[in-house]
PDB file of C-alpha atoms in Angstrom:
ATOM      1  CA  MET A   1       7.594  -4.549 -20.830  1.00 62.00           C
ATOM      2  CA  THR A   2       4.179  -3.335 -19.663  1.00 92.00           C
ATOM      3  CA  LEU A   3       3.377  -4.083 -16.032  1.00 97.00           C
ATOM      4  CA  LEU A   4      -0.193  -4.175 -14.697  1.00 98.00           C
ATOM      5  CA  LEU A   5      -0.609  -3.871 -10.944  1.00 98.00           C
ATOM      6  CA  ALA A   6      -3.653  -3.595  -8.719  1.00 98.00           C
ATOM      7  CA  GLN A   7      -3.247  -1.780  -5.408  1.00 99.00           C
ATOM      8  CA  ILE A   8      -5.608  -2.134  -2.484  1.00 98.00           C
ATOM      9  CA  SER A   9      -5.196  -0.839   1.037  1.00 98.00           C
ATOM     10  CA  ASP A  10      -6.667  -0.596   4.498  1.00 98.00           C
ATOM     11  CA  LEU A  11      -8.730  -3.757   4.741  1.00 98.00           C
ATOM     12  CA  HIS A  12      -8.961  -3.475   8.545  1.00 98.00           C
ATOM     13  CA  LEU A  13     -10.028  -7.081   8.956  1.00 98.00           C
ATOM     14  CA  ASP A  14     -11.475  -7.376  12.457  1.00 98.00           C
ATOM     15  CA  GLY A  15     -13.337 -10.674  12.450  1.00 97.00           C
ATOM     16  CA  GLY A  16     -16.567  -8.909  11.598  1.00 98.00           C
ATOM     17  CA  GLU A  17     -18.807  -9.762   8.676  1.00 98.00           C
ATOM     18  CA  ARG A  18     -18.651  -6.310   7.070  1.00 98.00           C
ATOM     19  CA  ALA A  19     -14.857  -6.135   6.693  1.00 98.00           C
ATOM     20  CA  THR A  20     -14.691  -9.723   5.491  1.00 98.00           C
ATOM     21  CA  ARG A  21     -17.426  -9.194   2.917  1.00 98.00           C
ATOM     22  CA  ARG A  22     -15.802  -6.082   1.456  1.00 98.00           C
ATOM     23  CA  ALA A  23     -12.346  -7.649   1.192  1.00 98.00           C
ATOM     24  CA  ALA A  24     -13.773 -10.805  -0.361  1.00 98.00           C
ATOM     25  CA  ARG A  25     -15.694  -8.724  -2.910  1.00 98.00           C
ATOM     26  CA  VAL A  26     -12.522  -6.942  -3.994  1.00 98.00           C
ATOM     27  CA  MET A  27     -10.514 -10.131  -4.331  1.00 98.00           C
ATOM     28  CA  ASP A  28     -13.322 -11.876  -6.239  1.00 98.00           C
ATOM     29  CA  TYR A  29     -13.352  -8.929  -8.657  1.00 98.00           C
ATOM     30  CA  LEU A  30      -9.586  -9.130  -9.176  1.00 98.00           C
ATOM     31  CA  ARG A  31      -9.581 -12.900  -9.673  1.00 98.00           C
ATOM     32  CA  ALA A  32     -12.318 -12.577 -12.316  1.00 98.00           C
ATOM     33  CA  LEU A  33     -10.576  -9.984 -14.505  1.00 98.00           C
ATOM     34  CA  PRO A  34     -10.344 -11.106 -18.158  1.00 97.00           C
ATOM     35  CA  ARG A  35      -6.645 -10.195 -18.132  1.00 95.00           C
ATOM     36  CA  PRO A  36      -4.956 -11.155 -14.878  1.00 96.00           C
ATOM     37  CA  VAL A  37      -2.934  -8.510 -13.127  1.00 98.00           C
ATOM     38  CA  ASP A  38       0.788  -9.146 -12.740  1.00 98.00           C
ATOM     39  CA  ALA A  39       0.507  -8.594  -8.986  1.00 98.00           C
ATOM     40  CA  VAL A  40      -1.645  -7.074  -6.272  1.00 98.00           C
ATOM     41  CA  LEU A  41      -0.052  -4.689  -3.772  1.00 99.00           C
ATOM     42  CA  VAL A  42      -1.664  -4.394  -0.331  1.00 99.00           C
ATOM     43  CA  THR A  43      -0.342  -1.264   1.353  1.00 98.00           C
ATOM     44  CA  GLY A  44      -1.024  -1.819   5.008  1.00 98.00           C
ATOM     45  CA  ASP A  45      -3.648  -1.905   7.725  1.00 98.00           C
ATOM     46  CA  ILE A  46      -4.494  -5.428   6.714  1.00 98.00           C
ATOM     47  CA  ALA A  47      -5.641  -6.244  10.240  1.00 98.00           C
ATOM     48  CA  ASP A  48      -7.546  -3.881  12.501  1.00 98.00           C
ATOM     49  CA  HIS A  49      -6.166  -5.036  15.863  1.00 98.00           C
ATOM     50  CA  GLY A  50      -3.005  -6.879  14.810  1.00 98.00           C
ATOM     51  CA  ALA A  51      -4.342 -10.243  16.016  1.00 98.00           C
ATOM     52  CA  GLU A  52      -3.118 -13.536  14.574  1.00 98.00           C
ATOM     53  CA  ALA A  53      -6.685 -14.573  13.724  1.00 98.00           C
ATOM     54  CA  GLU A  54      -7.065 -11.444  11.581  1.00 98.00           C
ATOM     55  CA  TYR A  55      -3.952 -12.342   9.577  1.00 98.00           C
ATOM     56  CA  GLU A  56      -5.094 -15.932   9.230  1.00 98.00           C
ATOM     57  CA  GLU A  57      -8.277 -14.603   7.685  1.00 98.00           C
ATOM     58  CA  ALA A  58      -6.242 -12.240   5.485  1.00 98.00           C
ATOM     59  CA  ALA A  59      -4.154 -15.153   4.216  1.00 98.00           C
ATOM     60  CA  ARG A  60      -7.334 -16.958   3.163  1.00 98.00           C
ATOM     61  CA  LEU A  61      -8.944 -13.912   1.550  1.00 98.00           C
ATOM     62  CA  LEU A  62      -5.826 -12.787  -0.311  1.00 98.00           C
ATOM     63  CA  ALA A  63      -5.013 -16.198  -1.803  1.00 98.00           C
ATOM     64  CA  ALA A  64      -4.909 -15.782  -5.581  1.00 98.00           C
ATOM     65  CA  PRO A  65      -3.371 -17.183  -8.785  1.00 98.00           C
ATOM     66  CA  PHE A  66      -1.212 -14.038  -9.043  1.00 98.00           C
ATOM     67  CA  PRO A  67       1.339 -12.660  -6.567  1.00 98.00           C
ATOM     68  CA  VAL A  68      -0.113 -10.695  -3.645  1.00 98.00           C
ATOM     69  CA  LEU A  69       2.540  -8.463  -2.073  1.00 98.00           C
ATOM     70  CA  THR A  70       1.989  -6.802   1.282  1.00 98.00           C
ATOM     71  CA  CYS A  71       3.502  -4.292   3.668  1.00 98.00           C
ATOM     72  CA  PRO A  72       2.287  -3.409   7.176  1.00 98.00           C
ATOM     73  CA  GLY A  73       0.374  -0.344   8.352  1.00 98.00           C
ATOM     74  CA  ASN A  74      -0.037   1.323  11.723  1.00 98.00           C
ATOM     75  CA  HIS A  75      -2.856  -1.065  12.733  1.00 98.00           C
ATOM     76  CA  ASP A  76      -0.687  -4.077  11.963  1.00 98.00           C
ATOM     77  CA  ALA A  77       1.542  -5.855  14.493  1.00 98.00           C
ATOM     78  CA  ARG A  78       4.843  -7.173  13.146  1.00 98.00           C
ATOM     79  CA  PRO A  79       5.095 -10.455  15.132  1.00 98.00           C
ATOM     80  CA  ALA A  80       1.576 -11.634  14.270  1.00 98.00           C
ATOM     81  CA  TYR A  81       1.911 -10.311  10.698  1.00 98.00           C
ATOM     82  CA  ARG A  82       5.097 -12.322  10.192  1.00 98.00           C
ATOM     83  CA  LYS A  83       3.745 -15.487  11.768  1.00 97.00           C
ATOM     84  CA  ALA A  84       0.174 -15.720  10.491  1.00 97.00           C
ATOM     85  CA  LEU A  85       0.393 -13.891   7.144  1.00 97.00           C
ATOM     86  CA  LEU A  86       3.953 -14.518   5.962  1.00 97.00           C
ATOM     87  CA  GLY A  87       4.464 -17.899   7.633  1.00 96.00           C
ATOM     88  CA  GLU A  88       7.711 -16.757   9.233  1.00 96.00           C
ATOM     89  CA  PRO A  89       8.946 -16.789  12.815  1.00 95.00           C
ATOM     90  CA  ALA A  90       7.398 -13.962  14.826  1.00 95.00           C
ATOM     91  CA  GLY A  91       9.736 -11.004  15.113  1.00 93.00           C
ATOM     92  CA  ALA A  92       9.649  -7.283  15.802  1.00 95.00           C
ATOM     93  CA  ASP A  93      12.070  -6.088  13.110  1.00 96.00           C
ATOM     94  CA  ALA A  94      10.819  -4.022  10.172  1.00 97.00           C
ATOM     95  CA  VAL A  95       9.229  -6.103   7.414  1.00 98.00           C
ATOM     96  CA  ASN A  96      10.911  -5.064   4.137  1.00 98.00           C
ATOM     97  CA  ARG A  97      10.697  -7.168   0.980  1.00 98.00           C
ATOM     98  CA  VAL A  98      11.642  -6.745  -2.691  1.00 98.00           C
ATOM     99  CA  HIS A  99       9.838  -8.590  -5.470  1.00 98.00           C
ATOM    100  CA  HIS A 100      10.877  -8.748  -9.129  1.00 98.00           C
ATOM    101  CA  ILE A 101       8.044  -8.800 -11.661  1.00 97.00           C
ATOM    102  CA  ALA A 102       8.175  -8.028 -15.376  1.00 94.00           C
ATOM    103  CA  GLY A 103      11.483  -6.194 -15.214  1.00 94.00           C
ATOM    104  CA  THR A 104      10.400  -4.082 -12.257  1.00 98.00           C
ATOM    105  CA  ALA A 105      11.547  -4.182  -8.641  1.00 98.00           C
ATOM    106  CA  LEU A 106       8.668  -3.689  -6.209  1.00 98.00           C
ATOM    107  CA  LEU A 107       9.954  -2.591  -2.814  1.00 98.00           C
ATOM    108  CA  MET A 108       7.336  -3.216  -0.112  1.00 98.00           C
ATOM    109  CA  CYS A 109       8.593  -1.222   2.851  1.00 98.00           C
ATOM    110  CA  ASP A 110       7.703  -1.024   6.533  1.00 98.00           C
ATOM    111  CA  SER A 111       7.002   2.568   7.568  1.00 98.00           C
ATOM    112  CA  THR A 112       5.327   1.662  10.846  1.00 98.00           C
ATOM    113  CA  VAL A 113       6.359   2.840  14.304  1.00 97.00           C
ATOM    114  CA  PRO A 114       4.980   0.317  16.829  1.00 96.00           C
ATOM    115  CA  GLY A 115       2.441   1.972  19.100  1.00 95.00           C
ATOM    116  CA  ARG A 116       2.015   5.068  16.925  1.00 97.00           C
ATOM    117  CA  ASP A 117      -0.136   6.069  13.975  1.00 97.00           C
ATOM    118  CA  GLU A 118       2.549   8.254  12.405  1.00 97.00           C
ATOM    119  CA  GLY A 119       4.992   6.591  10.053  1.00 98.00           C
ATOM    120  CA  ARG A 120       8.750   6.661   9.641  1.00 98.00           C
ATOM    121  CA  LEU A 121      11.246   4.890   7.420  1.00 98.00           C
ATOM    122  CA  ASP A 122      13.873   4.100  10.035  1.00 97.00           C
ATOM    123  CA  ASP A 123      17.604   4.092   9.375  1.00 97.00           C
ATOM    124  CA  ALA A 124      17.716   0.344   8.797  1.00 97.00           C
ATOM    125  CA  THR A 125      14.869   0.522   6.274  1.00 98.00           C
ATOM    126  CA  LEU A 126      16.432   3.478   4.443  1.00 98.00           C
ATOM    127  CA  ALA A 127      19.718   1.584   4.269  1.00 98.00           C
ATOM    128  CA  TRP A 128      17.889  -1.496   2.948  1.00 98.00           C
ATOM    129  CA  ILE A 129      16.130   0.574   0.257  1.00 98.00           C
ATOM    130  CA  ASP A 130      19.423   2.168  -0.773  1.00 98.00           C
ATOM    131  CA  ALA A 131      21.276  -1.156  -0.945  1.00 98.00           C
ATOM    132  CA  THR A 132      18.426  -2.843  -2.801  1.00 98.00           C
ATOM    133  CA  LEU A 133      18.180  -0.109  -5.431  1.00 98.00           C
ATOM    134  CA  THR A 134      21.954   0.094  -5.813  1.00 98.00           C
ATOM    135  CA  GLY A 135      22.184  -3.638  -6.452  1.00 98.00           C
ATOM    136  CA  LEU A 136      19.608  -3.743  -9.239  1.00 98.00           C
ATOM    137  CA  PRO A 137      20.608  -4.182 -12.883  1.00 96.00           C
ATOM    138  CA  ARG A 138      20.944  -0.843 -14.636  1.00 91.00           C
ATOM    139  CA  ASP A 139      17.793  -1.184 -16.752  1.00 92.00           C
ATOM    140  CA  THR A 140      15.513  -2.308 -13.891  1.00 97.00           C
ATOM    141  CA  ARG A 141      12.713   0.050 -12.935  1.00 97.00           C
ATOM    142  CA  ALA A 142      11.500   0.324  -9.332  1.00 98.00           C
ATOM    143  CA  LEU A 143       8.375   1.243  -7.403  1.00 98.00           C
ATOM    144  CA  ILE A 144       8.470   1.935  -3.661  1.00 98.00           C
ATOM    145  CA  ALA A 145       5.371   1.162  -1.582  1.00 99.00           C
ATOM    146  CA  PHE A 146       4.642   1.766   2.101  1.00 98.00           C
ATOM    147  CA  HIS A 147       1.699   2.813   4.256  1.00 98.00           C
ATOM    148  CA  GLN A 148       1.675   6.463   5.379  1.00 98.00           C
ATOM    149  CA  PRO A 149       1.829   9.176   2.683  1.00 98.00           C
ATOM    150  CA  PRO A 150       4.791  11.572   2.898  1.00 98.00           C
ATOM    151  CA  VAL A 151       2.595  14.561   1.971  1.00 98.00           C
ATOM    152  CA  ALA A 152      -0.567  16.120   3.353  1.00 98.00           C
ATOM    153  CA  VAL A 153      -3.832  15.080   1.707  1.00 98.00           C
ATOM    154  CA  HIS A 154      -5.645  18.098   3.183  1.00 97.00           C
ATOM    155  CA  HIS A 155      -7.765  16.352   5.763  1.00 97.00           C
ATOM    156  CA  PRO A 156      -6.902  16.722   9.458  1.00 96.00           C
ATOM    157  CA  LEU A 157      -7.330  13.010  10.248  1.00 96.00           C
ATOM    158  CA  PRO A 158      -4.680  11.440   7.965  1.00 97.00           C
ATOM    159  CA  ASP A 159      -2.573  14.587   8.017  1.00 97.00           C
ATOM    160  CA  SER A 160      -2.112  14.190  11.775  1.00 97.00           C
ATOM    161  CA  ALA A 161      -0.428  10.800  11.191  1.00 97.00           C
ATOM    162  CA  MET A 162       1.551  11.053   7.966  1.00 97.00           C
ATOM    163  CA  LEU A 163       5.118   9.950   7.288  1.00 98.00           C
ATOM    164  CA  GLU A 164       7.701  11.838   9.339  1.00 97.00           C
ATOM    165  CA  GLN A 165      11.406  12.610   8.845  1.00 95.00           C
ATOM    166  CA  LEU A 166      11.143  12.884   5.081  1.00 97.00           C
ATOM    167  CA  GLU A 167      14.692  13.980   4.300  1.00 97.00           C
ATOM    168  CA  GLY A 168      16.063  10.448   4.056  1.00 97.00           C
ATOM    169  CA  LEU A 169      13.401   9.326   1.587  1.00 98.00           C
ATOM    170  CA  ALA A 170      13.834  12.466  -0.502  1.00 98.00           C
ATOM    171  CA  ALA A 171      17.593  11.904  -0.641  1.00 98.00           C
ATOM    172  CA  LEU A 172      17.093   8.297  -1.756  1.00 98.00           C
ATOM    173  CA  LEU A 173      14.791   9.327  -4.575  1.00 98.00           C
ATOM    174  CA  GLU A 174      17.292  11.933  -5.732  1.00 98.00           C
ATOM    175  CA  ALA A 175      20.065   9.335  -5.712  1.00 98.00           C
ATOM    176  CA  HIS A 176      18.052   6.657  -7.525  1.00 98.00           C
ATOM    177  CA  PRO A 177      16.313   7.931 -10.677  1.00 97.00           C
ATOM    178  CA  ARG A 178      15.194   4.359 -11.465  1.00 97.00           C
ATOM    179  CA  VAL A 179      12.345   4.827  -8.932  1.00 98.00           C
ATOM    180  CA  VAL A 180       9.284   5.585 -11.051  1.00 98.00           C
ATOM    181  CA  ALA A 181       6.792   6.421  -8.278  1.00 98.00           C
ATOM    182  CA  VAL A 182       5.858   6.064  -4.612  1.00 98.00           C
ATOM    183  CA  LEU A 183       2.673   4.158  -3.691  1.00 99.00           C
ATOM    184  CA  THR A 184       0.936   4.464  -0.303  1.00 98.00           C
ATOM    185  CA  GLY A 185      -2.347   3.898   1.512  1.00 98.00           C
ATOM    186  CA  HIS A 186      -3.474   5.023   4.999  1.00 98.00           C
ATOM    187  CA  ALA A 187      -5.539   8.053   3.960  1.00 98.00           C
ATOM    188  CA  HIS A 188      -8.660   6.086   2.906  1.00 98.00           C
ATOM    189  CA  THR A 189      -9.032   8.251  -0.189  1.00 98.00           C
ATOM    190  CA  ALA A 190      -7.930   7.864  -3.797  1.00 98.00           C
ATOM    191  CA  ALA A 191      -5.430  10.648  -4.331  1.00 98.00           C
ATOM    192  CA  SER A 192      -2.404  11.639  -6.379  1.00 98.00           C
ATOM    193  CA  SER A 193       0.343  14.131  -5.716  1.00 98.00           C
ATOM    194  CA  THR A 194       4.124  14.362  -5.992  1.00 98.00           C
ATOM    195  CA  PHE A 195       7.016  13.882  -3.586  1.00 98.00           C
ATOM    196  CA  ALA A 196      10.647  14.737  -4.282  1.00 98.00           C
ATOM    197  CA  GLY A 197       9.910  15.012  -7.984  1.00 97.00           C
ATOM    198  CA  ARG A 198       8.168  11.648  -8.257  1.00 98.00           C
ATOM    199  CA  PRO A 199       4.495  10.750  -8.665  1.00 98.00           C
ATOM    200  CA  LEU A 200       2.863   9.836  -5.364  1.00 98.00           C
ATOM    201  CA  VAL A 201      -0.258   7.674  -5.626  1.00 98.00           C
ATOM    202  CA  VAL A 202      -2.510   7.003  -2.635  1.00 98.00           C
ATOM    203  CA  ALA A 203      -4.761   3.968  -2.956  1.00 98.00           C
ATOM    204  CA  PRO A 204      -8.405   4.055  -1.866  1.00 98.00           C
ATOM    205  CA  ALA A 205      -9.410   1.953   1.123  1.00 98.00           C
ATOM    206  CA  VAL A 206     -11.343  -1.273   1.154  1.00 98.00           C
ATOM    207  CA  THR A 207     -13.029  -0.682   4.516  1.00 98.00           C
ATOM    208  CA  TRP A 208     -14.386   2.904   4.291  1.00 98.00           C
ATOM    209  CA  THR A 209     -13.764   6.103   2.343  1.00 98.00           C
ATOM    210  CA  LEU A 210     -12.548   9.360   3.847  1.00 98.00           C
ATOM    211  CA  ARG A 211     -15.071  12.154   3.478  1.00 98.00           C
ATOM    212  CA  MET A 212     -13.105  15.325   2.726  1.00 97.00           C
ATOM    213  CA  PRO A 213     -13.884  18.581   4.578  1.00 96.00           C
ATOM    214  CA  TRP A 214     -15.842  19.981   1.636  1.00 96.00           C
ATOM    215  CA  GLU A 215     -18.031  16.850   1.636  1.00 96.00           C
ATOM    216  CA  GLY A 216     -19.218  17.064   5.245  1.00 93.00           C
ATOM    217  CA  ASP A 217     -18.118  16.877   8.853  1.00 90.00           C
ATOM    218  CA  ALA A 218     -18.183  13.137   9.567  1.00 93.00           C
ATOM    219  CA  PRO A 219     -14.903  11.757   8.158  1.00 95.00           C
ATOM    220  CA  ALA A 220     -15.876   8.131   7.562  1.00 96.00           C
ATOM    221  CA  ASP A 221     -18.189   7.403   4.642  1.00 97.00           C
ATOM    222  CA  ARG A 222     -19.043   3.760   5.236  1.00 97.00           C
ATOM    223  CA  ASP A 223     -21.543   3.649   2.364  1.00 96.00           C
ATOM    224  CA  GLN A 224     -18.987   4.125  -0.412  1.00 97.00           C
ATOM    225  CA  PRO A 225     -17.978   0.836  -2.066  1.00 98.00           C
ATOM    226  CA  PRO A 226     -14.396  -0.409  -1.712  1.00 98.00           C
ATOM    227  CA  GLY A 227     -11.875   0.932  -4.195  1.00 98.00           C
ATOM    228  CA  ILE A 228      -8.928  -0.303  -6.240  1.00 98.00           C
ATOM    229  CA  ALA A 229      -6.079   1.495  -8.009  1.00 98.00           C
ATOM    230  CA  PHE A 230      -4.804  -0.056 -11.231  1.00 98.00           C
ATOM    231  CA  HIS A 231      -1.272   0.980 -12.193  1.00 98.00           C
ATOM    232  CA  VAL A 232       0.035   0.526 -15.734  1.00 98.00           C
ATOM    233  CA  LEU A 233       3.797   0.912 -16.101  1.00 98.00           C
ATOM    234  CA  ASP A 234       4.633   0.946 -19.804  1.00 96.00           C
ATOM    235  CA  ASP A 235       7.883   0.255 -21.588  1.00 92.00           C
ATOM    236  CA  THR A 236       8.748   3.974 -21.640  1.00 93.00           C
ATOM    237  CA  GLY A 237       8.654   4.101 -17.835  1.00 93.00           C
ATOM    238  CA  ARG A 238       5.411   6.079 -17.648  1.00 96.00           C
ATOM    239  CA  LEU A 239       3.025   5.160 -14.830  1.00 97.00           C
ATOM    240  CA  THR A 240      -0.701   5.608 -15.468  1.00 97.00           C
ATOM    241  CA  THR A 241      -3.240   4.952 -12.704  1.00 98.00           C
ATOM    242  CA  HIS A 242      -6.937   4.130 -13.056  1.00 98.00           C
ATOM    243  CA  TYR A 243      -9.314   3.942 -10.087  1.00 98.00           C
ATOM    244  CA  ARG A 244     -12.309   1.634  -9.776  1.00 98.00           C
ATOM    245  CA  VAL A 245     -14.925   0.909  -7.131  1.00 98.00           C
ATOM    246  CA  VAL A 246     -16.284  -2.598  -6.600  1.00 98.00           C
ATOM    247  CA  LEU A 247     -20.062  -2.624  -6.266  1.00 94.00           C
TER     248      LEU A 247
END
């Protein structure tokens, strides 16, 4: 069964007009597609300051006729995220969720370390991923999504705050061949690589685009339009990704 996903990341909603306008533009584009996506994945840094009002705005902007699945980033705050975005009691535990769509398990994982920009899949999250994957039917495919990439993207800004303690994730991927790919955000640049023998896809950011060292010294290109990654997972298990900007 072919699965069509859109992935967006790093909205950094801050109550300002610019961030709101860019996020709204992206969601309007997705809602207007002639063929609806099966789901939208939002891979972190939804809010800029982790304030409840930012998540209340996110809930309004992300409302759609298709599932919108989220995970937190280093700018997000778990209690406010749970309360204002998920409609749950505020709590400080990691926010891990699995969603089943078109024969595929989508694991939205919390790689955040409160108070730090670097990421880590803690022991409880690794155990949850392992148990979730182990409990799936044999023919179910899986995608794992979280915020910080587990590899360098060759820019000093995101590379100073990437995912740490990678051995546990690598061991999980080796133990669970049903995982097709790893999807992340955080780097503010559309990128692809590999990790532990799996495709690694980094979504572009909604708020601003990272200018790579060969493009100039100032890292933030605020003039680039927001970007989207479209992932097609076909019935052979092959993942193909297409990138678009929203003018």
